[in-house]
C-alpha positions as protocol buffer text, in pm:
chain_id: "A"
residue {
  index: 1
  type: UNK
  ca { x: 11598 y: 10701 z: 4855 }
}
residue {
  index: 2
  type: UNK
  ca { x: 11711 y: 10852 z: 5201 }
}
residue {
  index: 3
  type: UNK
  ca { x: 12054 y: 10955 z: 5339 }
}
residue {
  index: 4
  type: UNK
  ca { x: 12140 y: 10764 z: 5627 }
}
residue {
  index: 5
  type: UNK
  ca { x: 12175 y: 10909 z: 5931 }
}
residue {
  index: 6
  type: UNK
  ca { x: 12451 y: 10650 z: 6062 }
}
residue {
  index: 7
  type: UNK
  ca { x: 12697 y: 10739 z: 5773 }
}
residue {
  index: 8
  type: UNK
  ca { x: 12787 y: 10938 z: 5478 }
}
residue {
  index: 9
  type: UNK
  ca { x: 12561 y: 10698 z: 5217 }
}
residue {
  index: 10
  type: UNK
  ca { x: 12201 y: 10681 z: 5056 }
}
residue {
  index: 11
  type: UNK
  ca { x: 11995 y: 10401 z: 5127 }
}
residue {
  index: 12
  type: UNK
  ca { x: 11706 y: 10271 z: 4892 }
}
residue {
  index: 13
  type: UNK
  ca { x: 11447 y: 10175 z: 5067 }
}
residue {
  index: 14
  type: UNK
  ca { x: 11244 y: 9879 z: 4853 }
}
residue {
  index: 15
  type: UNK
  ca { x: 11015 y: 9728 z: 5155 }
}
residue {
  index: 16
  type: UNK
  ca { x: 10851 y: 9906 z: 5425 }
}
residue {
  index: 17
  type: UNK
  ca { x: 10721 y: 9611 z: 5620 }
}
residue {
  index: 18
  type: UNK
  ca { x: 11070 y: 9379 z: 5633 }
}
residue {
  index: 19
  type: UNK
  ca { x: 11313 y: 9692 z: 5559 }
}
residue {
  index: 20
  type: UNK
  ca { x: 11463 y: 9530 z: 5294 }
}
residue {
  index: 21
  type: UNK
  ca { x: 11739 y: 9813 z: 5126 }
}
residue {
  index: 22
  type: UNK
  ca { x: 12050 y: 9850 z: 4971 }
}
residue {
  index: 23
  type: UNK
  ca { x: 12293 y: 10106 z: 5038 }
}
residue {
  index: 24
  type: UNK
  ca { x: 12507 y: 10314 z: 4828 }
}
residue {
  index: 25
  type: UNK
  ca { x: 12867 y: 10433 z: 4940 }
}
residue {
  index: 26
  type: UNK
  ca { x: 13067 y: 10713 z: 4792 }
}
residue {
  index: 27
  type: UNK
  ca { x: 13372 y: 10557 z: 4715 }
}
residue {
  index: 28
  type: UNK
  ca { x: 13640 y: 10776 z: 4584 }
}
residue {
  index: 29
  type: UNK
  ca { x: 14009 y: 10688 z: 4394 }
}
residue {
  index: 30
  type: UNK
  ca { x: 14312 y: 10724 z: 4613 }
}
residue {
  index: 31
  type: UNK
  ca { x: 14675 y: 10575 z: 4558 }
}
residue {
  index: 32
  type: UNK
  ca { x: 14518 y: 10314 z: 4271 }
}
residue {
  index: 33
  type: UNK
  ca { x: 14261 y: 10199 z: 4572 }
}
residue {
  index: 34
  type: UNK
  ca { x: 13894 y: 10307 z: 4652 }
}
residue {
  index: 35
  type: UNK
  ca { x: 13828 y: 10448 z: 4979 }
}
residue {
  index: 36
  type: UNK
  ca { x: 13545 y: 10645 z: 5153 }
}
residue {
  index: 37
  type: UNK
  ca { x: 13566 y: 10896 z: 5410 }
}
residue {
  index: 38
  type: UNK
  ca { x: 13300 y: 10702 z: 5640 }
}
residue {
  index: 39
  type: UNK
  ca { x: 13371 y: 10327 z: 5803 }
}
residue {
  index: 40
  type: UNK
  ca { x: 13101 y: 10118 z: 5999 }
}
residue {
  index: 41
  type: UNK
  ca { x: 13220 y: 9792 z: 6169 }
}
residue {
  index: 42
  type: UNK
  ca { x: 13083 y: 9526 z: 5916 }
}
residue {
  index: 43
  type: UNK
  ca { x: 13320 y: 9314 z: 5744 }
}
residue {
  index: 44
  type: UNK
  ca { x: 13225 y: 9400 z: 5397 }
}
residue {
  index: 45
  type: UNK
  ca { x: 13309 y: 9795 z: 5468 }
}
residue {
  index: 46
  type: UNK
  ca { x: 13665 y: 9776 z: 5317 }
}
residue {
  index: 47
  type: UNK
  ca { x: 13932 y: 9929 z: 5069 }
}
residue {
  index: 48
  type: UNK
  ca { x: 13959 y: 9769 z: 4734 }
}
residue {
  index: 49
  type: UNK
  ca { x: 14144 y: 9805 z: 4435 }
}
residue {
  index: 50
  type: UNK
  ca { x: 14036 y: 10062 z: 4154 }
}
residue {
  index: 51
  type: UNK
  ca { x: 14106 y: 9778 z: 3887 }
}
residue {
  index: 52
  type: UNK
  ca { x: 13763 y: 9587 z: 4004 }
}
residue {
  index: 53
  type: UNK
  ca { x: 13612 y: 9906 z: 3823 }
}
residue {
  index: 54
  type: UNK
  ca { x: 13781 y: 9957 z: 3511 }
}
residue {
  index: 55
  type: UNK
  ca { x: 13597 y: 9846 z: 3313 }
}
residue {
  index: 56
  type: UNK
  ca { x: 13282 y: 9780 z: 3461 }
}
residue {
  index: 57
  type: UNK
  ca { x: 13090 y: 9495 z: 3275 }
}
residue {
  index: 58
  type: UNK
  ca { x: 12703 y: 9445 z: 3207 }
}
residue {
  index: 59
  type: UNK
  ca { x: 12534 y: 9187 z: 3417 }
}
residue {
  index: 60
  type: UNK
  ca { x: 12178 y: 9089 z: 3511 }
}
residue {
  index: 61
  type: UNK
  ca { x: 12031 y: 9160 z: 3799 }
}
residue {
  index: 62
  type: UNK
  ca { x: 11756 y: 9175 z: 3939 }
}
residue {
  index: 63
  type: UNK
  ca { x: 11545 y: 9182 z: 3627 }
}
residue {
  index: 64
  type: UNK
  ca { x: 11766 y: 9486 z: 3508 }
}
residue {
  index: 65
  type: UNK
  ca { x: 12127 y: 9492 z: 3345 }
}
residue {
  index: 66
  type: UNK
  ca { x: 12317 y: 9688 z: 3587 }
}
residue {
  index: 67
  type: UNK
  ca { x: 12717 y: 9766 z: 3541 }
}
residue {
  index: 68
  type: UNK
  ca { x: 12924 y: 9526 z: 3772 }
}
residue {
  index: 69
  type: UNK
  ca { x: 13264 y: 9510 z: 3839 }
}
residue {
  index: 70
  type: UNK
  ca { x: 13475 y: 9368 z: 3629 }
}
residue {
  index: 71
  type: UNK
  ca { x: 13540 y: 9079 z: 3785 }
}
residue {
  index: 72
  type: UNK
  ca { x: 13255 y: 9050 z: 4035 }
}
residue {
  index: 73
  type: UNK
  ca { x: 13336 y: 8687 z: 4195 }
}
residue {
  index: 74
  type: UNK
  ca { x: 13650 y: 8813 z: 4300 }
}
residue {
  index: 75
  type: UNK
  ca { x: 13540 y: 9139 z: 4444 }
}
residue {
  index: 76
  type: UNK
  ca { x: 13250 y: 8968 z: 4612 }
}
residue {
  index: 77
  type: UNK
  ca { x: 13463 y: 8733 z: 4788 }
}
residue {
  index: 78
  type: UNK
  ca { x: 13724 y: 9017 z: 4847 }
}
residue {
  index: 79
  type: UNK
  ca { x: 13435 y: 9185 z: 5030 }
}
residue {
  index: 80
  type: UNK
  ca { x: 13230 y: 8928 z: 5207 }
}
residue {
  index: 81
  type: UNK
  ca { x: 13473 y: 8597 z: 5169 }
}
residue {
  index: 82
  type: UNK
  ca { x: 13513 y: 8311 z: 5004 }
}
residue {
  index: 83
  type: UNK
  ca { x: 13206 y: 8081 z: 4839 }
}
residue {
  index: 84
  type: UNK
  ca { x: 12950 y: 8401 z: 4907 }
}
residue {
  index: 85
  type: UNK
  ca { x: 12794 y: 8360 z: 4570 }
}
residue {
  index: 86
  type: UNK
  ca { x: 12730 y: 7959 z: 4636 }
}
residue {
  index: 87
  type: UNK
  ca { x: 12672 y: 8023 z: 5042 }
}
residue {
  index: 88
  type: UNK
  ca { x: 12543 y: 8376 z: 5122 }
}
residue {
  index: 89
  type: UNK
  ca { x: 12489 y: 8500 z: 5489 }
}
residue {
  index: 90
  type: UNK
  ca { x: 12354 y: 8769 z: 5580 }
}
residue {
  index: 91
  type: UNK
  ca { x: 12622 y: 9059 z: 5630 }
}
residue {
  index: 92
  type: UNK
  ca { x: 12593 y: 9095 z: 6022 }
}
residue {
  index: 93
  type: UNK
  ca { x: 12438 y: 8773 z: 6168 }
}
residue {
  index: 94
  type: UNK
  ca { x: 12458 y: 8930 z: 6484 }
}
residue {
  index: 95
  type: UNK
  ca { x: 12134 y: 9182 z: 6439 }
}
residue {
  index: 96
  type: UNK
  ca { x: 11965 y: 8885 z: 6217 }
}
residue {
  index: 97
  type: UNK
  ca { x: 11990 y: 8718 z: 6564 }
}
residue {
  index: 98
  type: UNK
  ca { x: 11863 y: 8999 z: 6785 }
}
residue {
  index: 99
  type: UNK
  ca { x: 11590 y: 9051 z: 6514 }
}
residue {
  index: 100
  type: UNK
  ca { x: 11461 y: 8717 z: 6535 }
}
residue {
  index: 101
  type: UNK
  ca { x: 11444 y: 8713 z: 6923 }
}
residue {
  index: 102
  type: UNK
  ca { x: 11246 y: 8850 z: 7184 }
}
């Protein structure tokens, strides 16, 4: 675990050598909506409706039964598009590109 230093968010840190993470956003209720107080430009950093989380439903994951929302395919697509569980990308092809070259 580490706060970020590019937002207000924790990241976990599970791989040293390929930096593979996840990072966790403070989302707050506002209006019926969830919003955050910091933005980055990726296309997954958006609003969404406070129904996704009430209730939240088990699902596996990674080995683990974590607490999803509700209706996860929906939300998924709401925050990454449509077909991301059959076709995922990675969320800024962009660095993936500058990663790979030089």
């Amino acid at each position: 675990w580490e706060k970020a230093v590019e937002g207000d968010f924790f990241r976990v840190q599970y791989s040293e050598s390929n930096h593979l993470h996840v990072d966790l956003w403070p989302f707050y209720p506002r209006n019926g909506v969830m919003t955050k107080d910091t933005w980055l430009d990726h296309r997954q950093d958006v609003e969404f409706p406070e129904h996704f989380l009430q209730p939240l439903v088990p699902l596996s994951f990674a080995g683990f039964v974590a607490q999803a929302p509700n209706n996860y395919r929906r939300f998924l697509e709401l925050k990454f598009g449509p077909g991301v569980i059959e076709n995922p990308e990675y969320p800024n092809p962009s660095l993936l590109r500058l990663a790979g070259s030089g």
